[in-house]
Structure formats: structure tokens, C-alpha cells
Amino acid sequence: MAYELYYWDGIQGRGEFVRLALEEAAAQYVDVTRVAGRGTDEMLAIMGSKTEEHIPFAPPFLKDGDLFIPHVANILFYLGPKLGLAPENDGLRYVANGLQLTITDFVAEVHDTHHPISTGAYYEDQRDEAKARSAAFIKDRIPKFLGYFERVLQQNRKGPKHLIGDNLSYVDLSLFQVIEGLTYAFPKAMKSISNRYSGVETLHDHVGNRPNISAYLRSDRRLPFSEEGIFRHYPELDQPM
Ligand SMILES: N[C@@H](CCC(=O)N[C@@H](CS)C(=O)NCC(=O)O)C(=O)O
């Protein structure tokens, strides 16, 4: 049976981290809110259900049979072994999960660059705070997170091609998406650090050129970045590092 992915229609958002894993593995899945006749109402009905067991708080969530599995890192922890995108070794699966949770933290900080005060308020009503938050994010947090992932790559005893061992994992796919998103949101900042994190850049290029990922990126299943998602481009928030 096909996996069912629930996420807000029309944006990449956090759902994209799950889509990339499903696409790389050529898994059968349904992007439910994009299916005519199903749509966002079906997702909201599950989240608001008064009878379903184990209802999710927020999308993305995956439905596999009777199971609802929420949170990107948790979904990927579940899917990784089934899709052949997790380490074989049990202990290393927790290492992968730790790396993915670091990406979760990074993504939350990306979100806070444009919504530093309230998720529920308009960007325009928190623009000044967003400018201050983005400046600090560019100066301190991008280098700290990317520097960390660069070290993980360079210190991988199997070589710097992957974050863990010598096989592709879902964490590699997620780091690719982080670089895609940062490059969209903060092009000046990212240009100013080009070549600084060579291992991360190589991984990004390598993932983007994988046959299934490259075909997906060119397909209409890959939604464009926009100012509705997590990675938003507001020129006033972007500056060289
Ligand atoms: N920790 C969750 C975060 C989920 C999340 O924040 N989802 C957003 C969309 S990307 C949402 O709809 N949140 C609703 C809310 O927080 O009220 C994950 O990594 O999946």
C-alpha cells in the first residue's frame, strides 16, 4: 500500500524533507492534500478528529496503514530502514536521528528569521525583529551549523561523501534541502561563503545529481520555493556574511 504524506498544499515546507526520501527510493506515496477530491480538508479533519487515536499536532505526518507518524525526524527514522536510506547498524540509526534532529533545530531557526515574534502574526508586523534575527542568524548560526556538518563529513572515517558511513542516508538528502533553501532565502549570505564548506557543497551537488532526485527536481511534483514556506526570500533580510 502507498504511504500517505499529509502536508500543507502548495509549499515545500517541512514536507519536502520527507518527499525527498520517498522520491530517492522511488517509493509509492500519495501527497494527500494535492490529490483532487481529498485536499487539505482531509488533513484538517484528521488533526481535528475527536475519535481517531494518536492524532498529530501538526503536519507533516505520514499515514502507513493505521499508523499516524508525525514530525519530520520521526517520519524519517521510521521510513529510513524501509526505504534503504538508513544505516544498517542499529546504533548508527540513532546517530542518523541525532543529525536529523540537528537539522530540525536548524530549520526552526530558519523559520524564526522571518517569524521571530509569533508564528501566528504577519511577517510585515514583525519585520524589524526579523531583520535583527536574520542578521544574527547569518553571522552566527549559519556558520555554526554548516561548520558542524562540514566537520561531520570531514571526520567520517569512510570518507566525506556522506554524513554517515559510505552509503547515502536520509540525512544527506535533508542537508541537501537545507542548502537549497538557504540559497533561495539568503543568496547574498550564501554567495559570500561559497567554497568555505566544500564538503557540504560537494554533498549538495552529489545529491542533486542523483538520477531520482534530479528527475524529481525537474518534475511538477517539486513545488517552487515561495514566501509561504519555511525558506523565504525577503531581500531586506539577506546580507553577505
Ligand atoms: N517538529 C515538527 C514541526 C511541525 C511544524 O511546525 N509544522 C508546521 C508546518 S511546517 C505547522 O503547521 N505548525 C502548526 C503549528 O505549530 O501550530 C516537525 O519537524 O515536523
PDB file of C-alpha atoms and ligand atoms in Angstrom:
ATOM      1  CA  MET A   1       0.000   0.000   0.000  1.00  0.00           C
ATOM      2  CA  ALA A   2       1.208   3.506  -0.801  1.00  0.00           C
ATOM      3  CA  TYR A   3       2.439   5.740   2.014  1.00  0.00           C
ATOM      4  CA  GLU A   4       0.237   8.772   2.574  1.00  0.00           C
ATOM      5  CA  LEU A   5       2.008  12.049   3.247  1.00  0.00           C
ATOM      6  CA  TYR A   6      -0.009  14.880   4.746  1.00  0.00           C
ATOM      7  CA  TYR A   7       1.320  18.415   4.445  1.00  0.00           C
ATOM      8  CA  TRP A   8       0.057  21.894   3.557  1.00  0.00           C
ATOM      9  CA  ASP A   9      -0.746  22.050  -0.137  1.00  0.00           C
ATOM     10  CA  GLY A  10       1.252  24.363  -2.397  1.00  0.00           C
ATOM     11  CA  ILE A  11       4.505  24.613  -0.438  1.00  0.00           C
ATOM     12  CA  GLN A  12       7.657  22.583   0.035  1.00  0.00           C
ATOM     13  CA  GLY A  13       7.911  23.423   3.730  1.00  0.00           C
ATOM     14  CA  ARG A  14       8.892  20.682   6.135  1.00  0.00           C
ATOM     15  CA  GLY A  15       7.088  18.132   3.972  1.00  0.00           C
ATOM     16  CA  GLU A  16       9.909  18.382   1.466  1.00  0.00           C
ATOM     17  CA  PHE A  17      12.363  16.524   3.698  1.00  0.00           C
ATOM     18  CA  VAL A  18      10.024  13.531   3.601  1.00  0.00           C
ATOM     19  CA  ARG A  19       9.264  13.861  -0.117  1.00  0.00           C
ATOM     20  CA  LEU A  20      12.981  13.752  -0.958  1.00  0.00           C
ATOM     21  CA  ALA A  21      13.403  10.422   0.841  1.00  0.00           C
ATOM     22  CA  LEU A  22      10.320   8.925  -0.816  1.00  0.00           C
ATOM     23  CA  GLU A  23      11.428  10.186  -4.229  1.00  0.00           C
ATOM     24  CA  GLU A  24      15.020   8.960  -3.883  1.00  0.00           C
ATOM     25  CA  ALA A  25      13.713   5.494  -3.018  1.00  0.00           C
ATOM     26  CA  ALA A  26      11.053   5.606  -5.781  1.00  0.00           C
ATOM     27  CA  ALA A  27       8.559   4.655  -3.076  1.00  0.00           C
ATOM     28  CA  GLN A  28       4.844   4.616  -3.757  1.00  0.00           C
ATOM     29  CA  TYR A  29       3.306   7.573  -1.961  1.00  0.00           C
ATOM     30  CA  VAL A  30       0.366   9.901  -2.148  1.00  0.00           C
ATOM     31  CA  ASP A  31       0.794  13.592  -1.382  1.00  0.00           C
ATOM     32  CA  VAL A  32      -2.722  13.654   0.005  1.00  0.00           C
ATOM     33  CA  THR A  33      -3.560  17.360   0.064  1.00  0.00           C
ATOM     34  CA  ARG A  34      -2.566  17.649  -3.595  1.00  0.00           C
ATOM     35  CA  VAL A  35      -4.988  14.953  -4.698  1.00  0.00           C
ATOM     36  CA  ALA A  36      -8.229  16.238  -6.219  1.00  0.00           C
ATOM     37  CA  GLY A  37     -11.170  15.312  -4.051  1.00  0.00           C
ATOM     38  CA  ARG A  38      -9.046  14.828  -0.924  1.00  0.00           C
ATOM     39  CA  GLY A  39      -7.139  18.052  -0.224  1.00  0.00           C
ATOM     40  CA  THR A  40      -6.350  19.999   2.927  1.00  0.00           C
ATOM     41  CA  ASP A  41      -9.786  19.374   4.435  1.00  0.00           C
ATOM     42  CA  GLU A  42      -8.922  15.727   4.859  1.00  0.00           C
ATOM     43  CA  MET A  43      -5.723  16.639   6.713  1.00  0.00           C
ATOM     44  CA  LEU A  44      -7.516  19.101   8.962  1.00  0.00           C
ATOM     45  CA  ALA A  45     -10.230  16.541   9.672  1.00  0.00           C
ATOM     46  CA  ILE A  46      -7.617  14.072  10.937  1.00  0.00           C
ATOM     47  CA  MET A  47      -5.902  16.682  13.113  1.00  0.00           C
ATOM     48  CA  GLY A  48      -9.249  17.846  14.494  1.00  0.00           C
ATOM     49  CA  SER A  49     -10.723  14.368  14.893  1.00  0.00           C
ATOM     50  CA  LYS A  50     -12.470  13.592  18.156  1.00  0.00           C
ATOM     51  CA  THR A  51     -12.395   9.845  17.572  1.00  0.00           C
ATOM     52  CA  GLU A  52      -9.119   8.897  15.831  1.00  0.00           C
ATOM     53  CA  GLU A  53      -6.365   7.517  18.044  1.00  0.00           C
ATOM     54  CA  HIS A  54      -2.887   9.145  18.103  1.00  0.00           C
ATOM     55  CA  ILE A  55      -3.790  12.260  16.149  1.00  0.00           C
ATOM     56  CA  PRO A  56      -0.900  14.509  15.044  1.00  0.00           C
ATOM     57  CA  PHE A  57      -0.444  18.058  16.344  1.00  0.00           C
ATOM     58  CA  ALA A  58       0.907  19.488  13.101  1.00  0.00           C
ATOM     59  CA  PRO A  59       1.906  18.437   9.594  1.00  0.00           C
ATOM     60  CA  PRO A  60       3.910  16.872   8.125  1.00  0.00           C
ATOM     61  CA  PHE A  61       2.673  13.475   9.173  1.00  0.00           C
ATOM     62  CA  LEU A  62       2.750  10.121   7.457  1.00  0.00           C
ATOM     63  CA  LYS A  63      -0.021   7.553   7.423  1.00  0.00           C
ATOM     64  CA  ASP A  64       1.097   3.977   6.975  1.00  0.00           C
ATOM     65  CA  GLY A  65      -1.800   1.591   7.398  1.00  0.00           C
ATOM     66  CA  ASP A  66      -3.402   2.535  10.711  1.00  0.00           C
ATOM     67  CA  LEU A  67      -0.360   4.416  11.977  1.00  0.00           C
ATOM     68  CA  PHE A  68      -0.070   8.204  12.036  1.00  0.00           C
ATOM     69  CA  ILE A  69       3.564   9.266  12.359  1.00  0.00           C
ATOM     70  CA  PRO A  70       4.291  12.970  12.946  1.00  0.00           C
ATOM     71  CA  HIS A  71       7.491  15.094  12.936  1.00  0.00           C
ATOM     72  CA  VAL A  72       9.996  15.079  10.092  1.00  0.00           C
ATOM     73  CA  ALA A  73      12.813  13.432  12.044  1.00  0.00           C
ATOM     74  CA  ASN A  74      10.473  10.789  13.430  1.00  0.00           C
ATOM     75  CA  ILE A  75       8.971  10.076   9.997  1.00  0.00           C
ATOM     76  CA  LEU A  76      12.446   9.660   8.528  1.00  0.00           C
ATOM     77  CA  PHE A  77      13.532   7.480  11.455  1.00  0.00           C
ATOM     78  CA  TYR A  78      10.543   5.265  10.606  1.00  0.00           C
ATOM     79  CA  LEU A  79      10.950   5.320   6.832  1.00  0.00           C
ATOM     80  CA  GLY A  80      14.748   5.256   6.615  1.00  0.00           C
ATOM     81  CA  PRO A  81      15.255   1.495   7.077  1.00  0.00           C
ATOM     82  CA  LYS A  82      12.216   0.639   4.942  1.00  0.00           C
ATOM     83  CA  LEU A  83      13.491   2.791   2.076  1.00  0.00           C
ATOM     84  CA  GLY A  84      17.131   1.686   2.341  1.00  0.00           C
ATOM     85  CA  LEU A  85      18.146   5.174   3.433  1.00  0.00           C
ATOM     86  CA  ALA A  86      19.300   4.464   6.991  1.00  0.00           C
ATOM     87  CA  PRO A  87      22.465   2.824   8.312  1.00  0.00           C
ATOM     88  CA  GLU A  88      22.283  -0.966   8.724  1.00  0.00           C
ATOM     89  CA  ASN A  89      23.702  -0.714  12.224  1.00  0.00           C
ATOM     90  CA  ASP A  90      21.086  -0.048  14.952  1.00  0.00           C
ATOM     91  CA  GLY A  91      23.360   2.282  16.912  1.00  0.00           C
ATOM     92  CA  LEU A  92      24.147   4.314  13.824  1.00  0.00           C
ATOM     93  CA  ARG A  93      20.421   4.777  13.222  1.00  0.00           C
ATOM     94  CA  TYR A  94      20.358   6.823  16.410  1.00  0.00           C
ATOM     95  CA  VAL A  95      23.375   8.750  15.156  1.00  0.00           C
ATOM     96  CA  ALA A  96      21.408   9.494  11.976  1.00  0.00           C
ATOM     97  CA  ASN A  97      18.442  10.564  14.087  1.00  0.00           C
ATOM     98  CA  GLY A  98      20.681  12.875  16.103  1.00  0.00           C
ATOM     99  CA  LEU A  99      21.940  14.521  12.922  1.00  0.00           C
ATOM    100  CA  GLN A 100      18.378  14.827  11.639  1.00  0.00           C
ATOM    101  CA  LEU A 101      17.264  16.430  14.908  1.00  0.00           C
ATOM    102  CA  THR A 102      20.074  18.958  14.483  1.00  0.00           C
ATOM    103  CA  ILE A 103      18.559  19.743  11.088  1.00  0.00           C
ATOM    104  CA  THR A 104      15.178  20.105  12.823  1.00  0.00           C
ATOM    105  CA  ASP A 105      16.734  22.716  15.135  1.00  0.00           C
ATOM    106  CA  PHE A 106      18.381  24.489  12.195  1.00  0.00           C
ATOM    107  CA  VAL A 107      15.086  24.597  10.279  1.00  0.00           C
ATOM    108  CA  ALA A 108      13.263  26.007  13.319  1.00  0.00           C
ATOM    109  CA  GLU A 109      15.833  28.810  13.420  1.00  0.00           C
ATOM    110  CA  VAL A 110      15.327  29.452   9.709  1.00  0.00           C
ATOM    111  CA  HIS A 111      11.603  29.812  10.384  1.00  0.00           C
ATOM    112  CA  ASP A 112      12.329  32.271  13.188  1.00  0.00           C
ATOM    113  CA  THR A 113      14.302  34.569  10.874  1.00  0.00           C
ATOM    114  CA  HIS A 114      11.014  35.675   9.304  1.00  0.00           C
ATOM    115  CA  HIS A 115       8.713  34.971  12.274  1.00  0.00           C
ATOM    116  CA  PRO A 116      10.807  35.801  15.339  1.00  0.00           C
ATOM    117  CA  ILE A 117       7.905  37.021  17.479  1.00  0.00           C
ATOM    118  CA  SER A 118       4.864  34.985  16.556  1.00  0.00           C
ATOM    119  CA  THR A 119       4.087  32.243  14.063  1.00  0.00           C
ATOM    120  CA  GLY A 120       0.512  33.497  14.040  1.00  0.00           C
ATOM    121  CA  ALA A 121       1.327  37.124  13.114  1.00  0.00           C
ATOM    122  CA  TYR A 122       2.108  38.542   9.662  1.00  0.00           C
ATOM    123  CA  TYR A 123       5.747  38.905   8.634  1.00  0.00           C
ATOM    124  CA  GLU A 124       5.136  42.606   7.944  1.00  0.00           C
ATOM    125  CA  ASP A 125       4.192  43.102  11.603  1.00  0.00           C
ATOM    126  CA  GLN A 126       7.496  41.688  12.841  1.00  0.00           C
ATOM    127  CA  ARG A 127       9.824  42.894  10.071  1.00  0.00           C
ATOM    128  CA  ASP A 128      12.152  44.915  12.320  1.00  0.00           C
ATOM    129  CA  GLU A 129      12.637  41.987  14.672  1.00  0.00           C
ATOM    130  CA  ALA A 130      13.073  39.712  11.641  1.00  0.00           C
ATOM    131  CA  LYS A 131      15.895  41.929  10.378  1.00  0.00           C
ATOM    132  CA  ALA A 132      17.727  41.706  13.692  1.00  0.00           C
ATOM    133  CA  ARG A 133      17.124  37.979  13.944  1.00  0.00           C
ATOM    134  CA  SER A 134      18.286  37.352  10.372  1.00  0.00           C
ATOM    135  CA  ALA A 135      21.465  39.364  10.844  1.00  0.00           C
ATOM    136  CA  ALA A 136      22.374  37.248  13.876  1.00  0.00           C
ATOM    137  CA  PHE A 137      21.357  34.052  12.082  1.00  0.00           C
ATOM    138  CA  ILE A 138      23.614  34.874   9.132  1.00  0.00           C
ATOM    139  CA  LYS A 139      26.542  35.962  11.273  1.00  0.00           C
ATOM    140  CA  ASP A 140      26.455  33.299  13.992  1.00  0.00           C
ATOM    141  CA  ARG A 141      24.122  30.439  13.257  1.00  0.00           C
ATOM    142  CA  ILE A 142      24.699  29.580   9.589  1.00  0.00           C
ATOM    143  CA  PRO A 143      28.465  29.228  10.204  1.00  0.00           C
ATOM    144  CA  LYS A 144      27.907  27.244  13.380  1.00  0.00           C
ATOM    145  CA  PHE A 145      25.501  24.734  11.803  1.00  0.00           C
ATOM    146  CA  LEU A 146      27.283  24.432   8.437  1.00  0.00           C
ATOM    147  CA  GLY A 147      30.664  24.282  10.163  1.00  0.00           C
ATOM    148  CA  TYR A 148      29.334  21.409  12.251  1.00  0.00           C
ATOM    149  CA  PHE A 149      28.064  19.442   9.247  1.00  0.00           C
ATOM    150  CA  GLU A 150      31.339  20.105   7.435  1.00  0.00           C
ATOM    151  CA  ARG A 151      33.249  18.584  10.367  1.00  0.00           C
ATOM    152  CA  VAL A 152      30.945  15.564  10.470  1.00  0.00           C
ATOM    153  CA  LEU A 153      31.642  14.995   6.771  1.00  0.00           C
ATOM    154  CA  GLN A 154      35.405  15.522   7.030  1.00  0.00           C
ATOM    155  CA  GLN A 155      35.651  13.315  10.134  1.00  0.00           C
ATOM    156  CA  ASN A 156      33.668  10.459   8.593  1.00  0.00           C
ATOM    157  CA  ARG A 157      36.197   7.612   8.563  1.00  0.00           C
ATOM    158  CA  LYS A 158      34.577   6.204   5.431  1.00  0.00           C
ATOM    159  CA  GLY A 159      35.176   9.470   3.577  1.00  0.00           C
ATOM    160  CA  PRO A 160      33.491  12.844   3.214  1.00  0.00           C
ATOM    161  CA  LYS A 161      30.906  11.854   0.625  1.00  0.00           C
ATOM    162  CA  HIS A 162      28.198  11.072   3.201  1.00  0.00           C
ATOM    163  CA  LEU A 163      27.393  12.171   6.723  1.00  0.00           C
ATOM    164  CA  ILE A 164      27.332   8.587   7.985  1.00  0.00           C
ATOM    165  CA  GLY A 165      29.378   5.670   6.673  1.00  0.00           C
ATOM    166  CA  ASP A 166      29.743   5.154   2.947  1.00  0.00           C
ATOM    167  CA  ASN A 167      26.105   4.981   1.927  1.00  0.00           C
ATOM    168  CA  LEU A 168      23.541   7.642   1.184  1.00  0.00           C
ATOM    169  CA  SER A 169      21.125   8.246   4.068  1.00  0.00           C
ATOM    170  CA  TYR A 170      18.042  10.386   4.507  1.00  0.00           C
ATOM    171  CA  VAL A 171      20.193  12.854   6.462  1.00  0.00           C
ATOM    172  CA  ASP A 172      22.281  13.543   3.337  1.00  0.00           C
ATOM    173  CA  LEU A 173      19.036  14.294   1.479  1.00  0.00           C
ATOM    174  CA  SER A 174      17.901  16.659   4.225  1.00  0.00           C
ATOM    175  CA  LEU A 175      21.210  18.522   4.279  1.00  0.00           C
ATOM    176  CA  PHE A 176      20.834  18.956   0.508  1.00  0.00           C
ATOM    177  CA  GLN A 177      17.418  20.532   1.082  1.00  0.00           C
ATOM    178  CA  VAL A 178      18.795  22.866   3.768  1.00  0.00           C
ATOM    179  CA  ILE A 179      21.407  24.167   1.310  1.00  0.00           C
ATOM    180  CA  GLU A 180      18.772  24.546  -1.414  1.00  0.00           C
ATOM    181  CA  GLY A 181      16.572  26.504   0.983  1.00  0.00           C
ATOM    182  CA  LEU A 182      19.303  28.720   2.399  1.00  0.00           C
ATOM    183  CA  THR A 183      20.488  29.550  -1.111  1.00  0.00           C
ATOM    184  CA  TYR A 184      16.944  30.603  -2.018  1.00  0.00           C
ATOM    185  CA  ALA A 185      16.334  32.593   1.169  1.00  0.00           C
ATOM    186  CA  PHE A 186      19.741  34.192   1.679  1.00  0.00           C
ATOM    187  CA  PRO A 187      21.528  34.296  -1.717  1.00  0.00           C
ATOM    188  CA  LYS A 188      23.938  37.076  -0.710  1.00  0.00           C
ATOM    189  CA  ALA A 189      24.893  35.382   2.535  1.00  0.00           C
ATOM    190  CA  MET A 190      25.380  32.037   0.833  1.00  0.00           C
ATOM    191  CA  LYS A 191      27.384  33.537  -2.027  1.00  0.00           C
ATOM    192  CA  SER A 192      29.700  35.195   0.451  1.00  0.00           C
ATOM    193  CA  ILE A 193      30.602  31.830   1.983  1.00  0.00           C
ATOM    194  CA  SER A 194      30.878  29.820  -1.223  1.00  0.00           C
ATOM    195  CA  ASN A 195      33.845  27.405  -1.049  1.00  0.00           C
ATOM    196  CA  ARG A 196      34.024  27.726   2.753  1.00  0.00           C
ATOM    197  CA  TYR A 197      32.180  24.445   3.380  1.00  0.00           C
ATOM    198  CA  SER A 198      33.473  22.396   0.490  1.00  0.00           C
ATOM    199  CA  GLY A 199      32.310  19.035   1.812  1.00  0.00           C
ATOM    200  CA  VAL A 200      28.762  20.302   2.302  1.00  0.00           C
ATOM    201  CA  GLU A 201      28.782  21.842  -1.187  1.00  0.00           C
ATOM    202  CA  THR A 202      30.035  18.615  -2.742  1.00  0.00           C
ATOM    203  CA  LEU A 203      27.348  16.637  -0.929  1.00  0.00           C
ATOM    204  CA  HIS A 204      24.718  19.095  -2.164  1.00  0.00           C
ATOM    205  CA  ASP A 205      25.857  18.697  -5.783  1.00  0.00           C
ATOM    206  CA  HIS A 206      26.128  14.937  -5.476  1.00  0.00           C
ATOM    207  CA  VAL A 207      22.576  14.591  -4.096  1.00  0.00           C
ATOM    208  CA  GLY A 208      21.143  16.992  -6.672  1.00  0.00           C
ATOM    209  CA  ASN A 209      22.652  14.887  -9.456  1.00  0.00           C
ATOM    210  CA  ARG A 210      21.298  11.557  -8.267  1.00  0.00           C
ATOM    211  CA  PRO A 211      19.005  10.250 -11.014  1.00  0.00           C
ATOM    212  CA  ASN A 212      15.793  10.040  -8.952  1.00  0.00           C
ATOM    213  CA  ILE A 213      16.382  13.356  -7.179  1.00  0.00           C
ATOM    214  CA  SER A 214      17.330  15.141 -10.371  1.00  0.00           C
ATOM    215  CA  ALA A 215      14.197  13.791 -12.134  1.00  0.00           C
ATOM    216  CA  TYR A 216      12.076  14.856  -9.150  1.00  0.00           C
ATOM    217  CA  LEU A 217      13.558  18.368  -9.104  1.00  0.00           C
ATOM    218  CA  ARG A 218      12.585  18.762 -12.759  1.00  0.00           C
ATOM    219  CA  SER A 219       9.073  17.363 -12.247  1.00  0.00           C
ATOM    220  CA  ASP A 220       5.930  19.257 -11.289  1.00  0.00           C
ATOM    221  CA  ARG A 221       5.869  17.322  -8.023  1.00  0.00           C
ATOM    222  CA  ARG A 222       8.681  19.633  -6.858  1.00  0.00           C
ATOM    223  CA  LEU A 223       6.930  22.805  -5.804  1.00  0.00           C
ATOM    224  CA  PRO A 224       8.821  26.090  -6.072  1.00  0.00           C
ATOM    225  CA  PHE A 225      10.199  27.893  -3.035  1.00  0.00           C
ATOM    226  CA  SER A 226       7.955  30.774  -2.031  1.00  0.00           C
ATOM    227  CA  GLU A 227       7.216  33.267   0.702  1.00  0.00           C
ATOM    228  CA  GLU A 228       4.689  30.832   2.207  1.00  0.00           C
ATOM    229  CA  GLY A 229       7.178  28.147   3.172  1.00  0.00           C
ATOM    230  CA  ILE A 230       9.966  27.781   5.707  1.00  0.00           C
ATOM    231  CA  PHE A 231      12.707  29.183   3.473  1.00  0.00           C
ATOM    232  CA  ARG A 232      11.525  32.637   2.385  1.00  0.00           C
ATOM    233  CA  HIS A 233      13.386  35.235   0.397  1.00  0.00           C
ATOM    234  CA  TYR A 234      12.877  38.738   1.740  1.00  0.00           C
ATOM    235  CA  PRO A 235      15.689  40.873   0.241  1.00  0.00           C
ATOM    236  CA  GLU A 236      15.768  43.097   3.329  1.00  0.00           C
ATOM    237  CA  LEU A 237      16.745  40.101   5.488  1.00  0.00           C
ATOM    238  CA  ASP A 238      19.637  38.978   3.309  1.00  0.00           C
ATOM    239  CA  GLN A 239      23.194  40.290   3.525  1.00  0.00           C
ATOM    240  CA  PRO A 240      26.702  38.976   2.977  1.00  0.00           C
ATOM    241  CA  MET A 241      28.246  37.349   5.999  1.00  0.00           C
TER     242      MET A 241
HETATM  243  N1  LIG B   1       8.675  19.457  14.836  1.00  0.00           N
HETATM  244  C1  LIG B   1       7.773  19.369  13.724  1.00  0.00           C
HETATM  245  C2  LIG B   1       7.305  20.769  13.356  1.00  0.00           C
HETATM  246  C3  LIG B   1       5.988  20.731  12.652  1.00  0.00           C
HETATM  247  C4  LIG B   1       5.529  22.119  12.282  1.00  0.00           C
HETATM  248  O1  LIG B   1       5.932  23.131  12.875  1.00  0.00           O
HETATM  249  N2  LIG B   1       4.664  22.167  11.273  1.00  0.00           N
HETATM  250  C5  LIG B   1       4.182  23.453  10.774  1.00  0.00           C
HETATM  251  C6  LIG B   1       4.196  23.467   9.289  1.00  0.00           C
HETATM  252  S1  LIG B   1       5.846  23.322   8.672  1.00  0.00           S
HETATM  253  C7  LIG B   1       2.775  23.659  11.269  1.00  0.00           C
HETATM  254  O2  LIG B   1       1.817  23.523  10.526  1.00  0.00           O
HETATM  255  N3  LIG B   1       2.650  24.036  12.524  1.00  0.00           N
HETATM  256  C8  LIG B   1       1.389  24.353  13.121  1.00  0.00           C
HETATM  257  C9  LIG B   1       1.586  24.911  14.493  1.00  0.00           C
HETATM  258  O3  LIG B   1       2.709  24.857  15.018  1.00  0.00           O
HETATM  259  O4  LIG B   1       0.607  25.409  15.038  1.00  0.00           O
HETATM  260  C10 LIG B   1       8.471  18.696  12.543  1.00  0.00           C
HETATM  261  O5  LIG B   1       9.713  18.720  12.494  1.00  0.00           O
HETATM  262  O6  LIG B   1       7.804  18.130  11.675  1.00  0.00           O
END
